[in-house]
Amino acid sequence: MSSATQTAEKAPIVLNKKTIALIFSALMAAMFLATLDQTIVSTAMPTIVGELDGVEHQAWLVTIYLLAMTIVMPLYGKFGDMWGRKVIFLVAIAIFVVGSFGSGMAQTFWELIAWRGFQGLGGGGLMILSQAIIADIIPASERGKYMGPLGGLFAISSVLGPVLGGFFTQHMDWRWCFWINVPIGIIAFVIALFALKLPSHKSDKKVDVLGIIFMVAATSQLILVTSWGGHDYDWNSPTIIGLIIGTVVSALIFVYIETKVSNPIIPIFLFKNKTFVLSTVIGLLLGLGMFSAMAFLPTFMQMASGTDVTGSGLLMLPMMAGVMLTSIVSGFIVSKTGKYKIYPLLGTLIAGIALAWMTTLTADTSMVLIGCMIFTMGFGLGLVMQIIVLVIQNSVAPELVGTATSTNNYFREIGASVGTALFGSIFTSRLADKVGEAMSQAPGGAAVGGASTDSLTPESVASLPGPIHDLVVNAYADALAPSFWYMVPVFLVAFVLAWFLPQLKLSDVAGMVARGEAVYGEDMGGPTRGVVNDSGESATADTAAGSDESVAGERGPQRLSTVTVDDGYAPRPGLDTGTIHQVEPGADPEKDQYRLR
């Protein structure tokens, strides 16, 4: 018996306002966990890497987390589509909490990196499954309204993150930046355990084990190339050349496997969908440019501007305010009008302009001006980030929502990992040179103050003698600000691609309803919502216009079924599946009894 048949035999979940609110509360708790972690760690990073003697490798603290998230994202999306999302969601929370505790217990830099990677294995599930579950319970046409609470949550965590990160680092211990996730994670787990009412089902499809192996191999080697190339190893060294070859070979084998297996991790036919391809590439470019800026700005503010840990974190609030403002406003407008194309266009252009503006940063730049720069950056990002996810989910069949969402996020995180690694390599290489130059100009040479790029912390910089302090501070400014130029073209390319993004009609049926796993409660339009009559109109539209009696009398009882044609190939959305509707009595049974949409 197929999984679809098993699902159909189960009593469908009733989606009413209370159920949706409970599910959404569980998702908010999990996403709060993930967003809070990112803001705390980025603020405390200079102190952490300085204490553990890892300044020259500080990019790994961000890169390893992103790499781990990236590797598991397609798995969470695919397995959620196959088996249901609740149990997998709970597992992701548990992994994240254990990884957070281990990170706080780390005694060496590389031990911290290992636990940070384990933490990322759970973090990838928190984001992917939250986005997929939202698509399961909320139609695309209404999803924009929920961007407001999510944007507000992002802003709240962004306020608390820097404050808590600064407080822990200055008055307690930076390890609490990780340990704080433990109680919050337990609360999120309990809420999800009881509030998450989602279907689960068995699947007789084989897991694409070979695909997983070569995807992990290709992704890992790619990140190592961007992390080590030009920094730890020369670009023409045997190690880097070997990794490049390994990346290309692994990627080609992965693509070949995905074209042959019956249940691929990343279905190749998705890339025949123009909307999916354009949105995914825009997301990749967005990740490449956005995360590199967000990861290293607190470092600039602490080292170059002399701001303390808490202050540097709080100065990131303008970016979050910009993200929240535009994500809320654009979300409500999209829900009202159904039009979304203008927002990625404006967002990528504004973000690119903001990044170019940030190349003018110096040690003397006022905090007000820095705030304006990063607010502009957030203003642009808020117009793109959540809209792209909405567009992706709306462009594929309901059965592929998790897979499409995770694939899109996978490539976005590939961009983030590569961007952060490349930007980190550029920045740290320039930093080593600039600090070396500064120390050579100082009285007593490079050993003055015992400072080196591997052990510099905000406190050690502040304790340096006046002339040497100014030299080091200017070295940080000279190293970081010009590096932003490398990311400006990324946003300009994304802007061009956004011109070609199709404007599609937003679906008015939630994913679980479209798959037959749920029906709407009376306060959401009733069980007939989402059922289409023989004229191609919504059954609920008929009910609203007339009455249940008129629907039954004029159209007859409506039947909604799904047929799948099994021809030995992977199903193609819109071609191998269709919806059959019974038409009114009296029609010619040989011609009109059933119509395939």
XYZ file of C-alpha atoms in Angstrom:
597
model
C 0.000 0.000 0.000
C 1.455 3.396 -0.946
C 2.082 6.158 1.528
C -0.516 8.297 -0.224
C -3.156 5.621 0.293
C -2.193 5.229 3.936
C -2.436 8.964 4.456
C -5.827 9.127 2.764
C -7.211 6.436 5.071
C -6.355 8.428 8.206
C -8.792 10.973 9.588
C -7.604 14.371 8.348
C -6.420 17.011 10.785
C -8.863 19.880 11.216
C -7.099 23.200 10.679
C -8.911 25.831 12.688
C -7.603 29.083 14.101
C -6.708 27.515 17.453
C -4.742 24.655 15.867
C -2.845 27.026 13.589
C -2.041 29.307 16.533
C -0.678 26.388 18.581
C 1.456 25.107 15.713
C 2.717 28.581 14.953
C 3.698 29.083 18.612
C 5.884 25.970 18.449
C 7.566 27.255 15.312
C 8.142 30.669 16.887
C 9.852 29.051 19.885
C 12.189 27.030 17.659
C 13.054 29.938 15.372
C 13.688 32.146 18.401
C 16.201 29.540 19.555
C 18.066 29.625 16.249
C 18.067 33.417 15.757
C 19.089 34.160 19.349
C 22.107 31.862 19.030
C 23.412 33.659 15.949
C 23.296 37.150 17.463
C 24.878 36.103 20.764
C 27.806 34.281 19.167
C 28.609 36.948 16.569
C 28.829 39.573 19.318
C 31.071 37.486 21.574
C 33.238 36.059 18.770
C 36.285 38.361 19.164
C 36.552 37.512 22.858
C 36.007 33.785 22.285
C 38.620 33.404 19.564
C 41.072 35.632 21.406
C 40.835 33.592 24.622
C 41.166 30.282 22.750
C 43.999 31.588 20.494
C 42.076 31.233 17.263
C 41.834 34.737 15.786
C 43.425 33.770 12.454
C 40.931 30.891 12.167
C 37.917 32.794 13.523
C 36.026 32.364 10.243
C 35.660 28.685 11.141
C 33.437 29.563 14.098
C 30.852 30.790 11.607
C 31.781 28.586 8.650
C 31.545 25.229 10.456
C 28.057 26.023 11.751
C 26.878 27.073 8.306
C 28.527 24.035 6.705
C 26.803 21.632 9.093
C 23.460 23.369 8.529
C 23.962 23.228 4.784
C 24.731 19.505 4.667
C 21.623 18.450 6.579
C 19.100 20.892 5.098
C 18.165 18.728 2.084
C 17.846 15.724 4.408
C 15.421 17.449 6.756
C 13.317 18.662 3.839
C 13.233 15.299 2.060
C 12.640 13.164 5.146
C 9.920 15.544 6.306
C 8.113 15.058 2.994
C 8.520 11.288 3.277
C 7.691 10.586 6.932
C 6.123 13.731 8.360
C 7.809 16.641 10.108
C 6.975 16.428 13.836
C 9.414 13.740 15.033
C 12.212 15.084 12.841
C 11.558 18.581 14.187
C 11.890 17.321 17.783
C 15.147 15.543 16.893
C 16.535 18.785 15.433
C 15.773 20.679 18.648
C 17.437 17.962 20.755
C 20.614 17.967 18.625
C 20.808 21.752 18.814
C 20.504 21.751 22.609
C 23.181 19.051 23.071
C 25.508 20.886 20.682
C 24.990 24.135 22.577
C 25.884 22.508 25.896
C 29.004 20.918 24.411
C 30.104 24.239 22.862
C 29.921 25.872 26.271
C 32.084 23.113 27.779
C 34.818 23.341 25.113
C 38.361 23.910 26.429
C 40.186 24.438 23.111
C 39.360 26.300 19.919
C 39.085 23.182 17.773
C 36.986 21.415 20.390
C 34.609 24.366 20.198
C 34.584 24.086 16.417
C 33.585 20.405 16.647
C 30.684 21.079 19.007
C 29.664 24.116 16.961
C 29.406 21.840 13.925
C 27.241 19.383 15.863
C 25.038 22.270 16.922
C 24.651 23.226 13.265
C 23.286 19.745 12.476
C 20.271 20.659 14.605
C 20.102 24.296 13.549
C 19.558 23.303 9.919
C 16.426 21.406 10.874
C 15.002 24.248 12.957
C 14.949 26.662 10.039
C 13.963 24.274 7.242
C 11.195 22.457 9.060
C 9.748 25.680 10.457
C 9.450 27.124 6.953
C 7.977 23.903 5.549
C 5.438 23.554 8.366
C 4.279 27.133 7.831
C 3.619 26.231 4.187
C 1.736 23.139 5.384
C -0.766 25.084 7.472
C -0.972 28.523 5.825
C -1.811 29.220 2.151
C 0.712 31.205 0.130
C -1.880 33.940 -0.409
C -2.096 34.495 3.373
C 1.478 33.687 4.394
C 2.645 37.267 4.118
C 0.573 38.169 7.188
C 2.681 35.805 9.261
C 5.903 37.478 8.194
C 5.086 40.246 10.675
C 5.257 38.086 13.836
C 8.326 36.294 12.445
C 9.987 39.629 11.705
C 9.115 40.836 15.189
C 10.574 37.674 16.689
C 13.756 38.194 14.699
C 13.990 41.754 16.025
C 13.366 40.694 19.643
C 16.042 38.013 19.494
C 18.367 40.525 17.874
C 17.849 42.897 20.802
C 18.258 40.216 23.457
C 21.175 38.502 21.695
C 23.661 41.391 21.831
C 22.564 42.378 25.346
C 22.886 38.834 26.687
C 26.087 38.190 24.711
C 27.668 41.346 26.033
C 26.499 40.702 29.590
C 27.759 37.114 29.610
C 31.101 38.050 28.046
C 31.807 41.045 30.281
C 30.303 40.006 33.613
C 30.081 36.200 33.613
C 31.607 33.909 30.971
C 31.262 33.716 27.188
C 30.284 30.051 27.628
C 26.834 31.176 28.738
C 26.317 32.414 25.170
C 25.884 28.713 24.362
C 24.448 27.431 27.623
C 21.509 29.852 27.409
C 20.186 27.695 24.558
C 19.658 24.738 26.895
C 16.662 26.014 28.921
C 15.201 27.774 25.890
C 15.609 24.601 23.835
C 13.882 22.477 26.463
C 10.935 24.893 26.469
C 10.785 24.805 22.659
C 10.888 20.984 22.719
C 7.996 20.740 25.183
C 5.880 23.234 23.232
C 6.520 21.382 19.977
C 5.816 17.993 21.580
C 2.313 18.956 22.654
C 1.331 21.756 20.253
C 2.582 20.387 16.935
C -0.374 18.547 15.415
C 1.052 17.256 12.159
C 0.460 14.046 10.164
C 3.031 11.257 10.098
C 3.119 8.452 7.569
C 5.229 5.572 6.383
C 7.060 5.552 3.093
C 8.244 2.566 1.128
C 10.620 4.734 -0.922
C 14.320 4.020 -0.616
C 16.597 6.611 0.957
C 19.126 8.031 -1.508
C 22.204 6.989 0.491
C 24.712 7.422 -2.350
C 23.297 10.842 -3.106
C 23.741 11.876 0.526
C 27.370 10.662 0.581
C 28.427 12.560 -2.533
C 26.454 15.672 -1.578
C 28.315 15.787 1.742
C 31.643 15.151 -0.014
C 31.116 17.918 -2.578
C 29.865 20.456 -0.030
C 32.612 19.819 2.517
C 35.432 20.021 -0.016
C 34.025 23.212 -1.484
C 34.063 24.914 1.906
C 37.607 23.717 2.588
C 38.755 25.192 -0.711
C 37.298 28.588 0.119
C 38.544 28.474 3.722
C 42.118 27.328 3.074
C 42.824 28.736 -0.380
C 45.188 31.717 -0.302
C 45.434 31.594 3.494
C 46.523 28.247 4.928
C 47.627 26.983 1.500
C 48.560 28.635 -1.776
C 45.902 28.418 -4.463
C 48.254 26.342 -6.633
C 49.224 23.974 -3.808
C 48.547 20.223 -4.204
C 46.072 20.358 -1.288
C 43.845 23.050 -2.831
C 44.065 21.627 -6.343
C 43.166 18.192 -4.980
C 40.149 19.624 -3.114
C 38.964 21.474 -6.214
C 39.155 18.300 -8.277
C 37.408 16.372 -5.504
C 34.620 18.958 -5.345
C 33.973 18.862 -9.080
C 34.098 15.045 -9.290
C 31.818 14.610 -6.251
C 29.338 17.158 -7.592
C 29.198 15.482 -11.030
C 28.687 12.044 -9.477
C 25.975 13.478 -7.245
C 24.100 14.970 -10.196
C 24.396 11.681 -12.099
C 23.025 9.728 -9.137
C 20.106 12.123 -8.734
C 19.091 11.535 -12.367
C 19.006 7.759 -11.880
C 17.507 7.053 -8.443
C 13.747 6.866 -7.932
C 13.718 9.045 -4.807
C 16.498 11.670 -5.121
C 17.460 13.958 -2.252
C 17.403 16.919 -4.653
C 15.143 16.119 -7.645
C 16.749 17.296 -10.860
C 13.380 18.101 -12.448
C 13.023 21.020 -10.022
C 15.642 22.821 -12.077
C 13.304 22.831 -15.070
C 11.113 25.219 -13.078
C 12.148 28.765 -14.034
C 10.748 30.338 -10.866
C 12.528 27.811 -8.675
C 15.866 28.272 -10.454
C 15.828 32.078 -10.388
C 14.689 32.224 -6.761
C 17.335 29.691 -5.721
C 20.162 31.566 -7.444
C 18.993 34.854 -5.915
C 18.953 33.155 -2.511
C 22.484 31.812 -3.066
C 23.776 35.284 -3.945
C 21.900 36.803 -1.010
C 23.556 34.355 1.387
C 26.966 34.992 -0.142
C 26.756 38.743 0.397
C 24.618 38.993 3.526
C 26.293 36.618 5.963
C 29.788 37.862 5.265
C 28.725 41.359 6.280
C 26.776 40.243 9.355
C 29.534 37.953 10.647
C 32.347 40.518 10.742
C 30.666 43.856 11.471
C 30.711 43.309 15.270
C 34.449 42.644 14.995
C 34.919 45.946 13.199
C 32.940 47.829 15.827
C 34.810 46.273 18.743
C 38.309 46.509 17.312
C 38.254 49.467 14.942
C 35.732 51.717 16.689
C 36.679 50.798 20.250
C 33.098 49.792 21.081
C 32.617 47.286 23.893
C 31.017 43.877 23.355
C 27.511 44.949 24.315
C 27.732 48.166 22.344
C 28.879 46.463 19.149
C 25.951 44.076 19.385
C 23.445 46.829 20.037
C 24.786 48.740 17.054
C 23.555 45.857 14.890
C 19.992 46.702 15.910
C 19.462 49.172 13.046
C 19.966 46.302 10.594
C 17.385 44.216 12.412
C 15.009 47.178 12.539
C 15.332 47.551 8.777
C 14.709 43.830 8.227
C 11.671 43.847 10.515
C 10.150 46.967 8.989
C 10.315 45.889 5.363
C 9.491 42.215 5.978
C 6.319 43.169 7.874
C 5.165 45.818 5.418
C 5.996 43.823 2.279
C 4.357 40.711 3.764
C 1.041 42.448 4.365
C 1.087 44.091 0.940
C 1.835 40.769 -0.781
C -1.051 39.116 1.082
C -3.385 41.909 0.027
C -2.328 42.272 -3.607
C -0.822 38.880 -4.497
C 2.072 40.706 -6.198
C 5.647 40.061 -5.073
C 8.099 40.662 -7.936
C 8.922 44.295 -7.096
C 10.318 43.444 -3.652
C 13.307 41.275 -4.666
C 14.172 43.948 -7.222
C 14.177 46.783 -4.711
C 15.750 44.680 -1.968
C 18.800 43.503 -3.901
C 19.443 46.999 -5.263
C 19.211 48.676 -1.858
C 21.372 46.029 -0.167
C 24.037 46.417 -2.856
C 24.088 50.196 -2.413
C 24.368 49.783 1.370
C 27.304 47.396 1.021
C 29.107 49.847 -1.261
C 28.471 52.570 1.316
C 30.035 50.392 4.024
C 33.363 50.343 2.154
C 33.865 53.923 3.379
C 34.016 52.813 7.030
C 37.035 54.085 8.964
C 38.064 54.087 12.599
C 36.728 57.664 12.821
C 33.274 56.930 11.342
C 30.569 57.987 13.788
C 28.251 55.417 15.328
C 25.250 57.315 13.919
C 26.565 56.991 10.376
C 27.393 53.302 10.884
C 23.844 52.810 12.146
C 22.435 54.435 8.992
C 24.571 52.178 6.805
C 23.496 48.945 8.403
C 19.843 50.051 8.660
C 19.894 50.531 4.895
C 21.392 47.064 4.519
C 18.630 45.545 6.649
C 15.984 47.556 4.808
C 17.030 45.908 1.554
C 17.421 42.396 2.970
C 13.951 42.483 4.539
C 12.402 42.978 1.100
C 13.992 39.783 -0.230
C 14.593 37.182 2.475
C 11.119 35.855 3.245
C 9.586 36.751 -0.127
C 12.008 34.378 -1.876
C 10.926 31.478 0.361
C 7.269 32.268 -0.332
C 7.878 32.333 -4.092
C 9.716 28.983 -3.996
C 6.994 27.239 -2.010
C 4.274 28.619 -4.262
C 5.994 27.394 -7.436
C 6.036 23.646 -6.646
C 3.495 20.912 -5.940
C 2.345 20.588 -2.282
C 4.059 17.180 -2.035
C 7.422 18.840 -2.706
C 7.202 21.819 -0.356
C 9.758 20.461 2.115
C 12.173 19.314 -0.584
C 11.941 22.585 -2.522
C 12.284 24.706 0.631
C 15.334 22.768 1.800
C 16.954 22.816 -1.659
C 16.537 26.571 -1.857
C 17.988 27.013 1.628
C 20.782 24.557 0.807
C 22.031 26.729 -2.012
C 21.543 29.879 0.033
C 23.690 28.399 2.801
C 26.237 27.250 0.209
C 26.459 30.907 -0.700
C 26.678 31.891 2.960
C 29.393 29.337 3.702
C 31.437 30.225 0.629
C 30.869 33.941 1.137
C 31.827 33.884 4.810
C 34.866 31.708 4.125
C 36.056 33.835 1.219
C 35.359 37.079 3.029
C 37.011 35.691 6.171
C 40.088 34.676 4.192
C 40.305 38.083 2.547
C 39.784 39.892 5.839
C 42.170 37.844 7.994
C 44.907 37.897 5.317
C 44.623 41.674 5.065
C 44.445 41.904 8.859
C 47.666 39.944 9.365
C 49.444 42.176 6.850
C 48.045 45.418 8.288
C 48.755 44.507 11.912
C 52.250 43.385 10.907
C 52.833 46.713 9.234
C 51.468 48.559 12.250
C 53.704 46.677 14.687
C 56.775 47.192 12.515
C 56.140 50.937 12.641
C 55.766 50.924 16.420
C 58.675 51.510 18.810
C 60.077 48.164 19.841
C 58.755 46.305 16.766
C 56.078 43.623 16.456
C 56.516 42.314 19.968
C 55.272 45.492 21.552
C 52.591 44.679 24.059
C 52.903 41.014 23.261
C 50.161 41.410 20.656
C 49.685 39.204 17.652
C 46.722 38.571 15.372
C 46.149 35.197 17.050
C 45.676 36.606 20.535
C 44.223 40.080 20.008
C 41.033 40.712 21.970
C 39.136 43.981 22.470
C 40.604 44.159 25.985
C 44.203 43.619 24.834
C 43.817 46.245 22.111
C 42.393 48.727 24.603
C 45.371 48.143 26.924
C 47.994 48.953 24.280
C 49.897 52.263 24.536
C 48.229 55.146 22.718
C 50.262 55.255 19.461
C 50.318 51.471 19.124
C 46.602 51.276 19.923
C 45.833 53.722 17.099
C 47.982 51.754 14.662
C 46.190 48.471 15.464
C 42.739 50.087 15.345
C 43.446 51.606 11.947
C 44.783 48.249 10.769
C 41.404 46.653 11.532
C 39.577 49.406 9.675
C 41.927 49.217 6.694
C 41.559 45.426 6.559
C 37.771 45.158 6.781
C 36.118 48.081 5.021
C 37.676 47.672 1.524
C 36.882 43.954 1.661
C 33.170 44.767 1.243
C 33.854 45.755 -2.377
C 34.223 42.078 -3.219
C 30.551 41.509 -2.302
C 28.930 44.482 -4.069
C 28.777 42.773 -7.520
C 26.975 39.833 -5.892
C 23.911 41.949 -5.111
C 23.993 43.588 -8.525
C 23.829 40.172 -10.234
C 20.908 39.227 -7.962
C 19.176 42.461 -8.987
C 19.476 41.556 -12.659
C 18.120 38.055 -12.080
C 15.145 39.433 -10.145
C 13.973 41.175 -13.344
C 13.280 37.773 -14.881
C 11.377 36.368 -11.892
C 7.850 35.352 -13.070
C 4.804 36.739 -11.280
C 2.649 33.710 -10.404
C -0.752 33.532 -8.738
C -0.406 32.742 -5.039
C -2.174 29.562 -3.938
C -5.109 29.976 -1.527
C -4.908 26.408 -0.149
C -2.509 25.250 2.591
C -0.129 22.389 1.814
C -1.714 19.814 4.130
C -5.164 20.563 2.725
C -3.905 20.246 -0.854
C -2.361 16.869 -0.006
C -5.555 15.607 1.618
C -3.959 15.437 5.092
C -6.139 18.168 6.589
C -9.393 20.036 6.134
C -10.339 23.506 7.276
C -12.489 23.981 10.349
C -15.680 26.023 10.259
C -13.899 29.171 11.426
C -11.527 28.869 8.453
C -14.155 28.365 5.742
C -15.211 24.772 6.414
C -14.203 21.409 4.900
C -15.209 22.498 1.394
C -12.552 25.212 1.287
C -9.939 24.201 -1.258
C -12.342 21.966 -3.189
C -12.754 23.145 -6.766
C -16.004 22.665 -8.649
C -16.422 21.793 -12.296
C -16.333 25.440 -13.334
C -12.884 25.840 -11.806
C -14.227 27.906 -8.905
C -13.620 27.335 -5.222
C -16.379 25.522 -3.419
C -16.069 27.990 -0.584
C -16.602 30.803 -3.034
C -19.907 29.206 -3.983
C -20.806 28.818 -0.324
C -19.998 32.432 0.384
C -21.987 33.608 -2.607
C -25.000 31.448 -1.900
C -25.362 28.610 0.588
C -24.400 25.001 1.175
C -27.778 24.062 -0.230
C -27.156 25.903 -3.484
C -23.809 24.151 -3.887
C -25.361 20.731 -3.360
C -28.375 21.485 -5.503
C -26.708 23.177 -8.436
C -23.374 21.373 -8.552
C -24.065 18.139 -6.722
C -21.708 16.733 -4.090
C -18.107 17.592 -4.909
C -15.419 14.934 -4.856
C -11.742 15.806 -4.688
C -9.263 13.066 -5.522
C -5.689 12.824 -6.697
C -4.464 10.389 -9.311
C -0.808 9.499 -9.791
C 0.432 7.951 -13.022
C 3.241 5.490 -12.271
C 5.319 5.126 -15.415
C 8.561 4.156 -13.706
C 9.914 7.684 -13.590
C 9.995 10.258 -10.817
C 6.702 12.181 -10.623
C 6.670 15.539 -12.342
C 4.485 18.187 -10.691
C 1.540 19.136 -12.870
C 2.153 16.326 -15.347
C 2.002 13.049 -13.441
C -0.567 14.164 -10.875
C -3.946 15.730 -11.316
C -7.176 16.504 -9.506
C -10.396 14.741 -10.590
C -13.724 16.436 -9.984
C -17.171 14.848 -10.363
C -19.482 17.113 -12.337
C -23.214 17.677 -11.974
C -25.744 14.897 -12.627
C -27.111 14.720 -16.154
C -23.801 15.165 -17.931
C -22.682 12.688 -20.535
C -20.906 9.991 -18.444
C -18.608 9.058 -21.329
C -17.447 12.604 -21.869
C -18.028 14.799 -18.858
C -18.365 12.670 -15.751
C -14.832 13.362 -14.638
C -12.545 16.173 -15.578
C -8.779 16.203 -14.990
C -7.357 19.549 -13.969
